Short mmCIF file of C-alpha atoms in Angstrom, two decimals:
data_model
loop_
_atom_site.label_atom_id
_atom_site.label_comp_id
_atom_site.label_asym_id
_atom_site.label_seq_id
_atom_site.Cartn_x
_atom_site.Cartn_y
_atom_site.Cartn_z
CA MET A 1 -7.86 -5.38 -4.42
CA VAL A 2 -6.73 -8.12 -6.33
CA GLU A 3 -9.70 -9.92 -6.29
CA VAL A 4 -12.06 -6.54 -7.12
CA THR A 5 -9.82 -5.80 -9.75
CA ALA A 6 -9.63 -9.49 -11.41
CA ALA A 7 -13.46 -9.22 -11.11
CA ALA A 8 -13.68 -5.92 -12.94
CA LEU A 9 -11.59 -7.01 -15.30
CA LEU A 10 -13.47 -10.64 -16.04
CA ALA A 11 -16.71 -8.74 -16.36
CA LYS A 12 -15.23 -7.31 -19.57
CA ASP A 13 -13.83 -10.72 -20.57
CA LEU A 14 -10.18 -10.00 -19.53
CA ASP A 15 -8.31 -12.34 -17.62
CA SER A 16 -5.77 -11.15 -15.23
CA SER A 17 -2.80 -12.57 -13.52
CA PHE A 18 -1.04 -11.02 -10.59
CA THR A 19 2.85 -11.18 -9.35
CA SER A 20 4.23 -9.27 -6.02
CA LEU A 21 7.56 -7.56 -6.79
CA PRO A 22 9.66 -5.09 -4.69
CA TRP A 23 8.63 -1.76 -5.20
CA LEU A 24 11.65 -0.31 -7.06
CA ARG A 25 11.81 -3.45 -9.30
CA LEU A 26 7.80 -3.19 -9.96
CA MET A 27 7.96 0.60 -11.16
CA ALA A 28 10.52 -0.05 -13.48
CA THR A 29 8.82 -2.95 -15.17
CA ILE A 30 5.73 -1.09 -15.69
CA LYS A 31 7.57 2.17 -17.06
CA SER A 32 9.25 -0.27 -19.23
CA GLY A 33 6.07 -2.08 -20.62
CA ALA A 34 7.25 -5.37 -19.20
CA MET A 35 4.08 -5.55 -17.18
CA ASP A 36 0.65 -3.75 -17.99
CA ALA A 37 -0.28 -2.36 -14.47
CA VAL A 38 0.72 -1.84 -11.20
CA LEU A 39 -2.31 -2.18 -8.42
CA GLY A 40 -2.48 -0.09 -5.48
CA ILE A 41 -0.98 2.78 -6.30
CA ALA A 42 -1.34 6.64 -5.37
CA LYS A 43 -1.46 9.22 -8.45
CA SER A 44 1.35 11.30 -6.88
CA ASP A 45 3.89 8.28 -6.80
CA ALA A 46 3.56 7.69 -10.71
CA PRO A 47 1.86 10.48 -12.30
CA ASP A 48 3.08 9.42 -15.86
CA LEU A 49 0.76 6.01 -15.94
CA ILE A 50 -2.72 5.85 -17.00
CA PHE A 51 -5.52 5.74 -14.78
CA PRO A 52 -9.28 5.00 -15.25
CA SER A 53 -11.65 7.20 -13.49
CA HIS A 54 -12.31 4.74 -10.49
CA SER A 55 -9.80 4.40 -7.66
CA ILE A 56 -9.56 0.93 -6.12
CA GLY A 57 -10.14 2.14 -2.81
CA PHE A 58 -8.09 4.32 -0.21
CA TYR A 59 -4.33 3.81 1.49
CA GLN A 60 -4.15 4.46 5.05
CA PRO A 61 -0.93 4.84 6.14
CA CYS A 62 -0.44 3.90 10.09
CA PHE A 63 2.22 3.56 12.60
CA TYR A 64 2.64 0.46 14.38
CA THR A 65 4.94 -0.34 17.69
CA GLN A 66 5.15 -3.40 19.87
CA ALA A 67 2.24 -3.66 22.39
CA SER A 68 4.31 -2.47 25.44
CA SER A 69 5.50 0.54 23.40
CA LYS A 70 4.75 4.02 25.07
CA TRP A 71 5.53 5.94 21.90
CA VAL A 72 2.88 8.08 20.33
CA TYR A 73 2.77 10.20 17.33
CA LYS A 74 2.08 13.69 17.41
CA ASP A 75 3.77 15.20 14.30
CA VAL A 76 6.86 14.52 12.30
CA SER A 77 9.12 15.50 15.25
CA SER A 78 7.74 12.34 16.91
CA LEU A 79 10.22 10.04 14.51
CA ARG A 80 13.24 11.67 15.21
CA HIS A 81 14.14 9.24 18.23
CA VAL A 82 12.88 6.17 16.74
CA ARG A 83 14.13 3.82 14.33
CA LEU A 84 11.43 3.61 11.64
CA SER A 85 10.92 0.50 9.04
CA VAL A 86 9.17 1.68 5.53
CA LEU A 87 8.71 0.36 2.36
CA LYS A 88 11.56 1.44 0.18
CA GLY A 89 10.55 3.96 -2.75
CA GLN A 90 6.91 4.47 -1.74
CA THR A 91 5.47 7.23 -0.29
CA VAL A 92 2.71 8.26 2.31
CA ASN A 93 1.20 11.16 0.83
CA ASP A 94 2.18 13.28 4.02
CA GLN A 95 4.55 15.76 2.60
CA GLU A 96 6.25 16.57 6.01
CA VAL A 97 6.45 12.62 6.88
CA ASP A 98 7.47 12.14 2.95
CA ASP A 99 10.33 14.93 3.68
CA TYR A 100 11.36 13.46 6.77
CA ILE A 101 11.84 9.81 5.59
CA HIS A 102 13.90 11.25 2.42
CA ASP A 103 16.10 13.63 4.27
CA GLU A 104 16.94 11.16 6.97
CA SER A 105 17.38 8.41 4.61
CA THR A 106 21.58 8.88 4.66
CA ARG A 107 21.63 8.59 8.76
CA ARG A 108 22.65 5.21 9.33
CA GLY A 109 20.06 3.48 11.34
CA ALA A 110 17.05 6.26 11.41
CA ILE A 111 15.27 4.74 8.46
CA ASP A 112 15.25 0.74 7.87
CA PHE A 113 14.19 0.47 3.87
CA LEU A 114 12.73 -2.77 2.82
CA SER A 115 12.66 -3.79 -0.69
CA THR A 116 11.87 -7.58 -0.39
CA GLU A 117 8.99 -9.30 -1.60
CA ASN A 118 8.10 -10.41 1.92
CA TYR A 119 8.38 -7.10 3.32
CA LEU A 120 5.44 -7.52 5.77
CA THR A 121 7.20 -10.32 7.36
CA GLN A 122 10.45 -8.47 7.67
CA HIS A 123 8.48 -5.56 9.09
CA PHE A 124 7.18 -7.26 11.92
CA ARG A 125 9.81 -9.68 12.48
CA LYS A 126 12.34 -6.63 12.93
CA LEU A 127 9.72 -4.98 15.40
CA ALA A 128 9.28 -8.04 17.48
CA LEU A 129 13.09 -8.32 18.03
CA GLY A 130 13.59 -4.56 18.62
CA ARG A 131 15.45 -3.92 15.58
CA VAL A 132 13.00 -1.16 14.46
CA ASP A 133 10.91 0.79 16.97
CA VAL A 134 8.01 1.70 14.47
CA VAL A 135 6.57 0.30 11.25
CA LEU A 136 4.56 2.37 9.12
CA ASP A 137 2.57 0.70 6.53
CA ASP A 138 -1.13 0.41 4.96
CA ALA A 139 -3.95 -0.35 7.46
CA ARG A 140 -5.71 -2.91 5.91
CA VAL A 141 -2.53 -4.35 4.35
CA VAL A 142 -0.97 -4.99 7.92
CA SER A 143 -4.43 -6.00 9.48
CA HIS A 144 -4.99 -8.83 6.59
CA HIS A 145 -1.13 -9.83 7.28
CA LEU A 146 -1.38 -10.21 11.12
CA GLN A 147 -4.39 -12.10 10.54
CA GLN A 148 -2.65 -14.88 8.70
CA THR A 149 -0.19 -14.90 11.97
CA THR A 150 0.01 -15.46 15.46
CA GLN A 151 1.45 -12.26 16.16
CA ALA A 152 -1.29 -9.80 16.30
CA ASN A 153 -1.38 -9.46 19.68
CA GLN A 154 2.42 -8.36 19.96
CA PHE A 155 1.81 -5.18 17.91
CA LYS A 156 -0.57 -2.15 18.14
CA GLN A 157 -1.38 0.38 15.83
CA VAL A 158 -0.58 3.71 17.11
CA SER A 159 -2.13 6.29 14.73
CA CYS A 160 -2.91 6.88 11.34
CA LEU A 161 -2.06 9.67 8.61
CA LYS A 162 -4.49 11.05 6.04
CA ALA A 163 -6.17 8.24 3.66
CA THR A 164 -5.69 8.91 0.22
CA PRO A 165 -7.20 6.92 -2.83
CA ILE A 166 -5.43 4.38 -4.57
CA TRP A 167 -5.58 2.99 -8.17
CA ILE A 168 -4.74 0.63 -10.78
CA GLY A 169 -2.06 2.43 -12.91
CA PHE A 170 -1.51 1.11 -16.50
CA SER A 171 1.97 1.46 -18.30
CA LEU A 172 2.18 4.48 -20.60
CA VAL A 173 3.95 2.44 -23.24
CA GLY A 174 1.28 -0.38 -23.21
CA LYS A 175 -0.59 -0.51 -26.87
CA HIS A 176 -3.88 -1.31 -24.93
CA SER A 177 -3.55 0.51 -21.67
CA LYS A 178 -6.02 2.91 -22.69
CA ALA A 179 -8.68 0.60 -23.51
CA TYR A 180 -7.71 -1.28 -20.39
CA ALA A 181 -8.53 1.38 -17.96
CA MET A 182 -11.77 1.79 -19.76
CA ALA A 183 -12.36 -1.74 -19.18
CA PHE A 184 -11.61 -1.36 -15.51
CA ASP A 185 -14.25 1.45 -14.94
CA GLU A 186 -16.91 -0.66 -16.92
CA GLY A 187 -16.27 -3.25 -15.29
CA LEU A 188 -16.16 -2.12 -11.55
CA ASN A 189 -19.77 -0.74 -12.50
CA ALA A 190 -20.62 -3.78 -13.69
CA ILE A 191 -19.69 -5.64 -10.60
CA LYS A 192 -21.37 -2.84 -8.40
CA LYS A 193 -24.52 -3.38 -10.13
CA SER A 194 -24.75 -6.98 -9.91
CA GLY A 195 -24.01 -7.14 -5.82
CA GLN A 196 -20.45 -8.84 -6.49
CA LEU A 197 -18.49 -6.31 -5.51
CA LYS A 198 -20.59 -5.97 -2.30
CA LEU A 199 -19.70 -9.72 -1.67
CA ILE A 200 -15.95 -9.65 -2.28
CA LEU A 201 -15.57 -6.56 0.02
CA LYS A 202 -17.89 -8.07 3.11
CA LYS A 203 -15.38 -10.92 3.18
CA TYR A 204 -12.49 -8.46 4.22
CA GLY A 205 -14.77 -6.35 6.53
CA ILE A 206 -14.72 -3.34 3.76
CA GLU A 207 -17.42 -1.33 2.93
CA GLU A 208 -18.63 -0.49 -0.28
CA THR A 209 -18.34 3.12 0.31
CA MET A 210 -14.68 2.77 0.24
CA PHE A 211 -15.09 2.41 -3.55
#
């Protein structure tokens, strides 16, 4: 997402820089105008942001366990007897699962909310140590993370929830947010026509149809 966004904005002569922040802190900085945009967000997570016409891909929330685990996901009731690790403040756009995570958040040990910048490392460290039973996060993000480690064979993807579009959302209080959103749309169309988008996505094994 970062490389595609940077290329789309650069096609309109806009330089960009990216930083990683814990989810709740990130949303606070966007809403205050301290940062211009947030990347990889569902519209339902922040409907008050300014969005371009084109999404930046899809969010595919999936469940991960230790490779030896026999746990399977059938419906939300499957979560009631496991310790679940999730990113604090983020939703998965499945009403039943989101309601469960919210409702059970006061039950000590049932949900492990992570908010650190290296939350993916924490997810899978805790899963490997047996401190949590299941991790719930985006399939492509997890796949890319595990490819950078020697741990991939220790875990398995169990099942996935419905994929939903994700966006770059611009701060409502930003003076240039509407112009940036328009520039992103125009830039994305430009890198599609030039073939640059296809080349970027090929590096990550992503089909251009996802955009």
